[in-house]
Amino acid sequence: MRDHRGQVPGHGHRVFRAHHPGPACPRRIGGRGLGGAHRAIADRGRGGTRVTPGRLQCTRCLRPESNCICRWITPTLTEADVLILQHPLEVHQAKGSARLLHLSLSGSRLVTGEAFDPLALQNLLDTDHRVNLLLYPGDAEGCHPDPLPTEPSQIRLVVLDGTWRKSRKMLHLNPALRQLPRLALQAPPPSRYLIRKAHRPDQLSTLEATCLALQQLQKGPSVQFEPLLAAFAGFVASQRR
């Protein structure tokens, strides 16, 4: 699923709190770095200040001021919860779609890591007593005799944001993820994600794959994700200039 051309992770058995979408694009500041790419990953969604070596940075989307994506944020309501597990190497990937997805989806969480602390990961998965579905092809390792819920409001969609190689490594390093029942996309359309290389034509961006999965869970035609997908097309076009 790289970003479904990208997918998920944790780093050094640390789990960082998710960013919850904040107000409009906050003020930006410049200054010296904090010393380390992963030191400033914890997103608490209250605006605050964000410092990057020699660059002005948006405190909401965490992009350089010149590449701010806040104009593409499209508030979108979902019944299912969405937990995005992002590989650390995707955090500063300018062409990544996970942060735009997170800032647009109501009730989503974005957590960065590769090898998560088992207890912390389980706490994320146990929130609200929803049934977790991993957006990933193939079958889970565990047995799941109980029927899965049919109502999106009872489901948490777990999404891995990273390259296919990184997402496979995340599954290998986190047994709890391998045990989750899986949701595979059914006949996905061609990707609009033309700014990152795909190894197969059915590989989608994290944003596209998640929107399609949420539509699939609703079991019927839905146009609620079209504005977000249209905004994503604008984001892709802006990155190609």
C-alpha atoms as an extended CHARMM CRD file, in Angstrom:
* protein
*
       241  EXT
         1         1  MET       CA              0.0000000000        0.0000000000        0.0000000000  PROA      1               0.0000000000
         2         2  ARG       CA              2.8040000000        2.5370000000       -0.6010000000  PROA      2               0.0000000000
         3         3  ASP       CA              1.4570000000        5.6230000000        0.8040000000  PROA      3               0.0000000000
         4         4  HSD       CA             -0.7860000000        2.6180000000       -0.6050000000  PROA      4               0.0000000000
         5         5  ARG       CA              2.1110000000        3.5590000000       -2.6530000000  PROA      5               0.0000000000
         6         6  GLY       CA              2.8590000000        4.4930000000        0.9060000000  PROA      6               0.0000000000
         7         7  GLN       CA              1.9090000000        2.8560000000        4.2780000000  PROA      7               0.0000000000
         8         8  VAL       CA              2.5340000000        2.5180000000        8.1930000000  PROA      8               0.0000000000
         9         9  PRO       CA              5.1090000000        2.3710000000       11.0880000000  PROA      9               0.0000000000
        10        10  GLY       CA              6.7150000000        3.3380000000       14.5480000000  PROA      10              0.0000000000
        11        11  HSD       CA             10.2980000000        3.9650000000       15.6510000000  PROA      11              0.0000000000
        12        12  GLY       CA             12.2720000000        2.6570000000       18.5820000000  PROA      12              0.0000000000
        13        13  HSD       CA              9.2080000000        1.2840000000       20.3880000000  PROA      13              0.0000000000
        14        14  ARG       CA              7.7360000000        4.7350000000       20.8050000000  PROA      14              0.0000000000
        15        15  VAL       CA              4.1760000000        5.7140000000       20.0340000000  PROA      15              0.0000000000
        16        16  PHE       CA              3.3910000000        9.3590000000       19.4400000000  PROA      16              0.0000000000
        17        17  ARG       CA              0.0740000000       11.0120000000       20.1150000000  PROA      17              0.0000000000
        18        18  ALA       CA             -2.1260000000       11.7290000000       17.1510000000  PROA      18              0.0000000000
        19        19  HSD       CA             -2.7580000000       15.1380000000       15.6930000000  PROA      19              0.0000000000
        20        20  HSD       CA             -6.3920000000       16.1500000000       15.6670000000  PROA      20              0.0000000000
        21        21  PRO       CA             -7.2860000000       18.7130000000       13.0080000000  PROA      21              0.0000000000
        22        22  GLY       CA             -6.9500000000       22.2110000000       14.3690000000  PROA      22              0.0000000000
        23        23  PRO       CA             -8.1240000000       25.6440000000       13.2330000000  PROA      23              0.0000000000
        24        24  ALA       CA             -7.2140000000       27.3120000000        9.9830000000  PROA      24              0.0000000000
        25        25  CYS       CA             -3.5860000000       27.5250000000        8.9730000000  PROA      25              0.0000000000
        26        26  PRO       CA             -1.8140000000       28.9040000000       12.0950000000  PROA      26              0.0000000000
        27        27  ARG       CA              1.0340000000       31.3350000000       12.1520000000  PROA      27              0.0000000000
        28        28  ARG       CA              4.3660000000       30.0730000000       10.9380000000  PROA      28              0.0000000000
        29        29  ILE       CA              7.7180000000       30.6220000000       12.5120000000  PROA      29              0.0000000000
        30        30  GLY       CA             11.3140000000       29.9990000000       11.5960000000  PROA      30              0.0000000000
        31        31  GLY       CA             14.3600000000       29.0920000000       13.6110000000  PROA      31              0.0000000000
        32        32  ARG       CA             16.9720000000       26.4750000000       14.3790000000  PROA      32              0.0000000000
        33        33  GLY       CA             16.2030000000       22.7900000000       14.2610000000  PROA      33              0.0000000000
        34        34  LEU       CA             15.4580000000       20.5650000000       17.2180000000  PROA      34              0.0000000000
        35        35  GLY       CA             18.2260000000       18.1240000000       16.3310000000  PROA      35              0.0000000000
        36        36  GLY       CA             16.8330000000       14.9160000000       14.8330000000  PROA      36              0.0000000000
        37        37  ALA       CA             14.2210000000       14.0970000000       12.2380000000  PROA      37              0.0000000000
        38        38  HSD       CA             11.9400000000       12.1850000000       14.5920000000  PROA      38              0.0000000000
        39        39  ARG       CA             12.1790000000       14.3850000000       17.6520000000  PROA      39              0.0000000000
        40        40  ALA       CA              9.3350000000       16.6800000000       16.6680000000  PROA      40              0.0000000000
        41        41  ILE       CA              6.8960000000       14.0830000000       15.3750000000  PROA      41              0.0000000000
        42        42  ALA       CA              4.4140000000       14.1120000000       18.2770000000  PROA      42              0.0000000000
        43        43  ASP       CA              1.4070000000       16.0100000000       16.9510000000  PROA      43              0.0000000000
        44        44  ARG       CA             -1.0120000000       17.3020000000       19.5200000000  PROA      44              0.0000000000
        45        45  GLY       CA             -3.1070000000       19.4420000000       17.2040000000  PROA      45              0.0000000000
        46        46  ARG       CA             -3.2120000000       22.6740000000       19.1760000000  PROA      46              0.0000000000
        47        47  GLY       CA             -1.3690000000       24.9110000000       16.7690000000  PROA      47              0.0000000000
        48        48  GLY       CA              1.7140000000       25.7590000000       18.7990000000  PROA      48              0.0000000000
        49        49  THR       CA              5.0850000000       26.5390000000       17.2710000000  PROA      49              0.0000000000
        50        50  ARG       CA              6.9760000000       24.3590000000       14.8760000000  PROA      50              0.0000000000
        51        51  VAL       CA             10.6650000000       24.9110000000       14.1940000000  PROA      51              0.0000000000
        52        52  THR       CA             12.6360000000       23.5620000000       11.2350000000  PROA      52              0.0000000000
        53        53  PRO       CA             16.2490000000       24.4110000000       10.3470000000  PROA      53              0.0000000000
        54        54  GLY       CA             16.3000000000       27.5810000000        8.2560000000  PROA      54              0.0000000000
        55        55  ARG       CA             12.6910000000       27.2840000000        7.0480000000  PROA      55              0.0000000000
        56        56  LEU       CA              9.3050000000       28.7290000000        7.8700000000  PROA      56              0.0000000000
        57        57  GLN       CA              6.9040000000       25.9090000000        8.6780000000  PROA      57              0.0000000000
        58        58  CYS       CA              3.1310000000       25.6730000000        8.9470000000  PROA      58              0.0000000000
        59        59  THR       CA              2.2010000000       24.4470000000       12.4240000000  PROA      59              0.0000000000
        60        60  ARG       CA             -0.9070000000       22.6720000000       11.1570000000  PROA      60              0.0000000000
        61        61  CYS       CA              0.2090000000       20.6580000000        8.1390000000  PROA      61              0.0000000000
        62        62  LEU       CA              3.8920000000       20.6870000000        9.2270000000  PROA      62              0.0000000000
        63        63  ARG       CA              5.0090000000       21.5310000000        5.7080000000  PROA      63              0.0000000000
        64        64  PRO       CA              7.4000000000       24.3220000000        4.7250000000  PROA      64              0.0000000000
        65        65  GLU       CA              5.4910000000       27.5740000000        4.2120000000  PROA      65              0.0000000000
        66        66  SER       CA              6.2000000000       27.4170000000        0.4790000000  PROA      66              0.0000000000
        67        67  ASN       CA              4.5830000000       23.9570000000        0.2960000000  PROA      67              0.0000000000
        68        68  CYS       CA              1.6900000000       24.3670000000        2.7570000000  PROA      68              0.0000000000
        69        69  ILE       CA             -1.2130000000       22.0070000000        1.9570000000  PROA      69              0.0000000000
        70        70  CYS       CA             -3.8470000000       23.5930000000        4.2110000000  PROA      70              0.0000000000
        71        71  ARG       CA             -5.7760000000       24.9360000000        1.2040000000  PROA      71              0.0000000000
        72        72  TRP       CA             -6.4610000000       21.3310000000        0.1490000000  PROA      72              0.0000000000
        73        73  ILE       CA             -7.8780000000       20.2640000000        3.5230000000  PROA      73              0.0000000000
        74        74  THR       CA            -11.4920000000       19.1960000000        2.9300000000  PROA      74              0.0000000000
        75        75  PRO       CA            -13.5290000000       18.4150000000        6.0910000000  PROA      75              0.0000000000
        76        76  THR       CA            -15.1520000000       15.0160000000        5.5690000000  PROA      76              0.0000000000
        77        77  LEU       CA            -17.4210000000       13.1710000000        8.0110000000  PROA      77              0.0000000000
        78        78  THR       CA            -17.0390000000        9.4120000000        8.4120000000  PROA      78              0.0000000000
        79        79  GLU       CA            -18.9060000000        6.8850000000       10.5260000000  PROA      79              0.0000000000
        80        80  ALA       CA            -15.9350000000        4.5470000000       10.7750000000  PROA      80              0.0000000000
        81        81  ASP       CA            -12.9160000000        5.6170000000       12.7800000000  PROA      81              0.0000000000
        82        82  VAL       CA             -9.6040000000        5.7710000000       10.9320000000  PROA      82              0.0000000000
        83        83  LEU       CA             -6.2400000000        5.0800000000       12.5680000000  PROA      83              0.0000000000
        84        84  ILE       CA             -3.3180000000        5.9750000000       10.2950000000  PROA      84              0.0000000000
        85        85  LEU       CA              0.0010000000        4.4000000000       11.2680000000  PROA      85              0.0000000000
        86        86  GLN       CA              2.7070000000        6.3180000000        9.4460000000  PROA      86              0.0000000000
        87        87  HSD       CA              6.2590000000        5.1680000000        8.8620000000  PROA      87              0.0000000000
        88        88  PRO       CA              8.7850000000        7.7570000000       10.1280000000  PROA      88              0.0000000000
        89        89  LEU       CA             10.2980000000        8.1200000000        6.6500000000  PROA      89              0.0000000000
        90        90  GLU       CA              6.9340000000        9.3870000000        5.3690000000  PROA      90              0.0000000000
        91        91  VAL       CA              6.6910000000       12.2420000000        7.8780000000  PROA      91              0.0000000000
        92        92  HSD       CA              8.6980000000       14.7180000000        5.8100000000  PROA      92              0.0000000000
        93        93  GLN       CA              7.7930000000       13.2710000000        2.4010000000  PROA      93              0.0000000000
        94        94  ALA       CA              6.4830000000       16.2830000000        0.4710000000  PROA      94              0.0000000000
        95        95  LYS       CA              4.4380000000       14.1000000000       -1.8720000000  PROA      95              0.0000000000
        96        96  GLY       CA              2.8030000000       12.0340000000        0.8650000000  PROA      96              0.0000000000
        97        97  SER       CA             -0.9720000000       12.0950000000        1.2760000000  PROA      97              0.0000000000
        98        98  ALA       CA             -1.4920000000       10.8110000000        4.8310000000  PROA      98              0.0000000000
        99        99  ARG       CA             -1.4160000000       14.1780000000        6.5540000000  PROA      99              0.0000000000
       100       100  LEU       CA             -3.9120000000       15.7040000000        4.1250000000  PROA      100             0.0000000000
       101       101  LEU       CA             -6.1280000000       12.6660000000        4.7250000000  PROA      101             0.0000000000
       102       102  HSD       CA             -5.8420000000       12.9910000000        8.4930000000  PROA      102             0.0000000000
       103       103  LEU       CA             -6.5350000000       16.7180000000        8.5640000000  PROA      103             0.0000000000
       104       104  SER       CA             -9.6110000000       16.1740000000        6.3930000000  PROA      104             0.0000000000
       105       105  LEU       CA            -11.2380000000       13.1340000000        8.0240000000  PROA      105             0.0000000000
       106       106  SER       CA            -13.2650000000       13.6250000000       11.1740000000  PROA      106             0.0000000000
       107       107  GLY       CA            -12.3340000000       11.2470000000       13.9620000000  PROA      107             0.0000000000
       108       108  SER       CA             -9.0400000000       10.1480000000       12.4180000000  PROA      108             0.0000000000
       109       109  ARG       CA             -5.7660000000        9.6900000000       14.2830000000  PROA      109             0.0000000000
       110       110  LEU       CA             -2.2760000000        9.8420000000       12.8440000000  PROA      110             0.0000000000
       111       111  VAL       CA              0.4540000000        8.0290000000       14.7670000000  PROA      111             0.0000000000
       112       112  THR       CA              4.0620000000        7.7260000000       13.6400000000  PROA      112             0.0000000000
       113       113  GLY       CA              6.2260000000        4.7080000000       14.2740000000  PROA      113             0.0000000000
       114       114  GLU       CA              7.7020000000        1.4600000000       12.9850000000  PROA      114             0.0000000000
       115       115  ALA       CA              8.1210000000       -0.9550000000       15.9010000000  PROA      115             0.0000000000
       116       116  PHE       CA              5.3960000000        0.1380000000       18.3020000000  PROA      116             0.0000000000
       117       117  ASP       CA              5.3640000000       -0.5900000000       21.9960000000  PROA      117             0.0000000000
       118       118  PRO       CA              2.9220000000       -3.5510000000       22.1950000000  PROA      118             0.0000000000
       119       119  LEU       CA              0.8960000000       -2.1370000000       25.0780000000  PROA      119             0.0000000000
       120       120  ALA       CA              0.6620000000        1.3330000000       23.5330000000  PROA      120             0.0000000000
       121       121  LEU       CA             -0.4150000000       -0.1300000000       20.1880000000  PROA      121             0.0000000000
       122       122  GLN       CA             -3.0260000000       -2.3000000000       21.8710000000  PROA      122             0.0000000000
       123       123  ASN       CA             -4.3920000000        0.7560000000       23.6630000000  PROA      123             0.0000000000
       124       124  LEU       CA             -4.8160000000        2.4650000000       20.2880000000  PROA      124             0.0000000000
       125       125  LEU       CA             -6.6270000000       -0.5690000000       18.9160000000  PROA      125             0.0000000000
       126       126  ASP       CA             -8.8750000000       -0.9680000000       21.9640000000  PROA      126             0.0000000000
       127       127  THR       CA            -10.2070000000        2.6080000000       21.9660000000  PROA      127             0.0000000000
       128       128  ASP       CA            -14.0300000000        2.7920000000       21.8800000000  PROA      128             0.0000000000
       129       129  HSD       CA            -14.3670000000       -1.0110000000       21.6290000000  PROA      129             0.0000000000
       130       130  ARG       CA            -14.6460000000       -0.8980000000       17.8430000000  PROA      130             0.0000000000
       131       131  VAL       CA            -13.6990000000       -3.8070000000       15.6000000000  PROA      131             0.0000000000
       132       132  ASN       CA            -10.3720000000       -3.1420000000       13.8840000000  PROA      132             0.0000000000
       133       133  LEU       CA             -9.9780000000       -3.8310000000       10.1670000000  PROA      133             0.0000000000
       134       134  LEU       CA             -6.5320000000       -3.5500000000        8.6070000000  PROA      134             0.0000000000
       135       135  LEU       CA             -6.5640000000       -2.0690000000        5.1180000000  PROA      135             0.0000000000
       136       136  TYR       CA             -4.1740000000       -4.5400000000        3.5510000000  PROA      136             0.0000000000
       137       137  PRO       CA             -4.4010000000       -7.4270000000        1.0620000000  PROA      137             0.0000000000
       138       138  GLY       CA             -4.2250000000      -11.0540000000        2.1270000000  PROA      138             0.0000000000
       139       139  ASP       CA             -5.4390000000      -12.8720000000        5.2120000000  PROA      139             0.0000000000
       140       140  ALA       CA             -4.7600000000      -12.2450000000        8.8820000000  PROA      140             0.0000000000
       141       141  GLU       CA             -2.6570000000      -14.6850000000       10.8950000000  PROA      141             0.0000000000
       142       142  GLY       CA             -5.2540000000      -15.1150000000       13.6330000000  PROA      142             0.0000000000
       143       143  CYS       CA             -8.6040000000      -16.8800000000       13.5330000000  PROA      143             0.0000000000
       144       144  HSD       CA            -11.7010000000      -14.6810000000       13.4760000000  PROA      144             0.0000000000
       145       145  PRO       CA            -14.7320000000      -16.9330000000       13.9720000000  PROA      145             0.0000000000
       146       146  ASP       CA            -17.0520000000      -14.0910000000       14.9250000000  PROA      146             0.0000000000
       147       147  PRO       CA            -18.8020000000      -12.3120000000       12.0400000000  PROA      147             0.0000000000
       148       148  LEU       CA            -17.4940000000       -8.8400000000       11.3470000000  PROA      148             0.0000000000
       149       149  PRO       CA            -19.8420000000       -5.9040000000       11.9630000000  PROA      149             0.0000000000
       150       150  THR       CA            -21.6910000000       -4.5010000000        9.0040000000  PROA      150             0.0000000000
       151       151  GLU       CA            -22.1520000000       -0.9870000000       10.3670000000  PROA      151             0.0000000000
       152       152  PRO       CA            -19.2780000000        1.4610000000        9.7200000000  PROA      152             0.0000000000
       153       153  SER       CA            -19.9570000000        3.0430000000       13.1200000000  PROA      153             0.0000000000
       154       154  GLN       CA            -18.6850000000       -0.1830000000       14.7350000000  PROA      154             0.0000000000
       155       155  ILE       CA            -15.4430000000       -0.2780000000       12.7510000000  PROA      155             0.0000000000
       156       156  ARG       CA            -11.9900000000        1.2370000000       13.0490000000  PROA      156             0.0000000000
       157       157  LEU       CA            -10.0730000000        1.1670000000        9.7720000000  PROA      157             0.0000000000
       158       158  VAL       CA             -6.3370000000        0.7690000000       10.4030000000  PROA      158             0.0000000000
       159       159  VAL       CA             -4.2490000000        2.1890000000        7.5600000000  PROA      159             0.0000000000
       160       160  LEU       CA             -0.5170000000        1.7850000000        7.0090000000  PROA      160             0.0000000000
       161       161  ASP       CA              1.2410000000        4.7530000000        5.4290000000  PROA      161             0.0000000000
       162       162  GLY       CA              4.5620000000        3.8620000000        3.8500000000  PROA      162             0.0000000000
       163       163  THR       CA              6.0470000000        2.0300000000        0.8960000000  PROA      163             0.0000000000
       164       164  TRP       CA              5.0320000000       -1.5890000000        0.3770000000  PROA      164             0.0000000000
       165       165  ARG       CA              8.4300000000       -2.6350000000        1.6760000000  PROA      165             0.0000000000
       166       166  LYS       CA              8.0940000000       -0.5020000000        4.7980000000  PROA      166             0.0000000000
       167       167  SER       CA              4.5140000000       -1.6030000000        5.4400000000  PROA      167             0.0000000000
       168       168  ARG       CA              5.5320000000       -5.2630000000        5.2420000000  PROA      168             0.0000000000
       169       169  LYS       CA              8.2780000000       -4.5430000000        7.7470000000  PROA      169             0.0000000000
       170       170  MET       CA              5.7690000000       -2.8660000000       10.0370000000  PROA      170             0.0000000000
       171       171  LEU       CA              3.5770000000       -5.9600000000        9.9140000000  PROA      171             0.0000000000
       172       172  HSD       CA              6.6050000000       -8.1120000000       10.6980000000  PROA      172             0.0000000000
       173       173  LEU       CA              7.5880000000       -5.9480000000       13.6750000000  PROA      173             0.0000000000
       174       174  ASN       CA              4.0730000000       -5.6340000000       15.1290000000  PROA      174             0.0000000000
       175       175  PRO       CA              2.3450000000       -8.9940000000       15.7390000000  PROA      175             0.0000000000
       176       176  ALA       CA             -0.8640000000       -7.2390000000       16.8380000000  PROA      176             0.0000000000
       177       177  LEU       CA             -1.2570000000       -5.8080000000       13.3300000000  PROA      177             0.0000000000
       178       178  ARG       CA             -0.7480000000       -9.2050000000       11.7140000000  PROA      178             0.0000000000
       179       179  GLN       CA             -3.5830000000      -10.5960000000       13.8360000000  PROA      179             0.0000000000
       180       180  LEU       CA             -6.1610000000       -8.0750000000       12.6360000000  PROA      180             0.0000000000
       181       181  PRO       CA             -8.8620000000       -9.0840000000       10.1510000000  PROA      181             0.0000000000
       182       182  ARG       CA             -8.1620000000       -7.4360000000        6.8060000000  PROA      182             0.0000000000
       183       183  LEU       CA            -10.0420000000       -5.4050000000        4.2780000000  PROA      183             0.0000000000
       184       184  ALA       CA             -8.8240000000       -5.5450000000        0.6800000000  PROA      184             0.0000000000
       185       185  LEU       CA             -9.9740000000       -3.1020000000       -1.9680000000  PROA      185             0.0000000000
       186       186  GLN       CA            -12.2990000000       -4.5160000000       -4.5940000000  PROA      186             0.0000000000
       187       187  ALA       CA            -11.4290000000       -3.5710000000       -8.1870000000  PROA      187             0.0000000000
       188       188  PRO       CA             -9.7820000000       -0.2100000000       -7.3820000000  PROA      188             0.0000000000
       189       189  PRO       CA             -9.7920000000        2.3600000000      -10.1990000000  PROA      189             0.0000000000
       190       190  PRO       CA             -6.5680000000        3.7480000000      -11.6820000000  PROA      190             0.0000000000
       191       191  SER       CA             -4.7310000000        6.0310000000       -9.3060000000  PROA      191             0.0000000000
       192       192  ARG       CA             -4.6460000000        9.7950000000       -9.7230000000  PROA      192             0.0000000000
       193       193  TYR       CA             -1.3930000000        9.7480000000       -7.7610000000  PROA      193             0.0000000000
       194       194  LEU       CA              1.0190000000       10.5430000000      -10.5670000000  PROA      194             0.0000000000
       195       195  ILE       CA              3.7720000000       12.1050000000       -8.4800000000  PROA      195             0.0000000000
       196       196  ARG       CA              5.1900000000        8.9400000000       -6.8980000000  PROA      196             0.0000000000
       197       197  LYS       CA              6.3060000000        5.7470000000       -8.5870000000  PROA      197             0.0000000000
       198       198  ALA       CA              4.0340000000        2.7050000000       -8.3200000000  PROA      198             0.0000000000
       199       199  HSD       CA              5.1970000000       -0.8690000000       -8.8340000000  PROA      199             0.0000000000
       200       200  ARG       CA              1.7350000000       -2.0280000000       -9.9330000000  PROA      200             0.0000000000
       201       201  PRO       CA             -1.1410000000       -0.1760000000      -11.6360000000  PROA      201             0.0000000000
       202       202  ASP       CA             -3.5320000000       -1.0040000000       -8.7750000000  PROA      202             0.0000000000
       203       203  GLN       CA             -1.3700000000        0.6990000000       -6.1480000000  PROA      203             0.0000000000
       204       204  LEU       CA             -2.9870000000        3.8220000000       -4.7660000000  PROA      204             0.0000000000
       205       205  SER       CA             -2.0400000000        6.6550000000       -2.4730000000  PROA      205             0.0000000000
       206       206  THR       CA             -2.9580000000        6.3080000000        1.1920000000  PROA      206             0.0000000000
       207       207  LEU       CA             -5.6490000000        8.9510000000        0.7570000000  PROA      207             0.0000000000
       208       208  GLU       CA             -7.2100000000        7.2770000000       -2.2810000000  PROA      208             0.0000000000
       209       209  ALA       CA             -7.1040000000        3.7970000000       -0.7620000000  PROA      209             0.0000000000
       210       210  THR       CA             -8.6650000000        4.9670000000        2.4970000000  PROA      210             0.0000000000
       211       211  CYS       CA            -11.4990000000        6.8210000000        0.7590000000  PROA      211             0.0000000000
       212       212  LEU       CA            -12.2410000000        3.7650000000       -1.3860000000  PROA      212             0.0000000000
       213       213  ALA       CA            -12.1610000000        1.4840000000        1.6640000000  PROA      213             0.0000000000
       214       214  LEU       CA            -14.5820000000        3.7390000000        3.5570000000  PROA      214             0.0000000000
       215       215  GLN       CA            -16.8960000000        3.7510000000        0.5440000000  PROA      215             0.0000000000
       216       216  GLN       CA            -16.6430000000       -0.0340000000        0.4270000000  PROA      216             0.0000000000
       217       217  LEU       CA            -17.6180000000       -0.3060000000        4.0990000000  PROA      217             0.0000000000
       218       218  GLN       CA            -20.7410000000        1.7360000000        3.4160000000  PROA      218             0.0000000000
       219       219  LYS       CA            -21.8670000000       -0.9050000000        0.8920000000  PROA      219             0.0000000000
       220       220  GLY       CA            -23.4660000000        1.4950000000       -1.5110000000  PROA      220             0.0000000000
       221       221  PRO       CA            -22.8680000000        4.4320000000       -3.8360000000  PROA      221             0.0000000000
       222       222  SER       CA            -21.4880000000        7.4250000000       -1.9930000000  PROA      222             0.0000000000
       223       223  VAL       CA            -20.3640000000       10.8460000000       -3.1100000000  PROA      223             0.0000000000
       224       224  GLN       CA            -19.2420000000       12.0670000000        0.2940000000  PROA      224             0.0000000000
       225       225  PHE       CA            -15.5690000000       11.4840000000       -0.4990000000  PROA      225             0.0000000000
       226       226  GLU       CA            -15.6340000000       13.1040000000       -3.9350000000  PROA      226             0.0000000000
       227       227  PRO       CA            -14.7920000000       16.6210000000       -2.6400000000  PROA      227             0.0000000000
       228       228  LEU       CA            -11.7470000000       15.2380000000       -0.8060000000  PROA      228             0.0000000000
       229       229  LEU       CA            -10.6390000000       13.2290000000       -3.8420000000  PROA      229             0.0000000000
       230       230  ALA       CA            -11.0710000000       16.3400000000       -6.0090000000  PROA      230             0.0000000000
       231       231  ALA       CA             -8.9520000000       18.3320000000       -3.5480000000  PROA      231             0.0000000000
       232       232  PHE       CA             -6.3540000000       15.5560000000       -3.6680000000  PROA      232             0.0000000000
       233       233  ALA       CA             -6.2590000000       15.8810000000       -7.4560000000  PROA      233             0.0000000000
       234       234  GLY       CA             -5.5130000000       19.5810000000       -6.9640000000  PROA      234             0.0000000000
       235       235  PHE       CA             -2.7480000000       18.7170000000       -4.4970000000  PROA      235             0.0000000000
       236       236  VAL       CA             -1.2140000000       16.2770000000       -6.9970000000  PROA      236             0.0000000000
       237       237  ALA       CA             -1.3760000000       18.8820000000       -9.7590000000  PROA      237             0.0000000000
       238       238  SER       CA              0.3480000000       21.4460000000       -7.5330000000  PROA      238             0.0000000000
       239       239  GLN       CA              3.1830000000       18.9950000000       -6.8090000000  PROA      239             0.0000000000
       240       240  ARG       CA              3.7330000000       18.3430000000      -10.5130000000  PROA      240             0.0000000000
       241       241  ARG       CA              4.3930000000       21.9840000000      -11.3430000000  PROA      241             0.0000000000
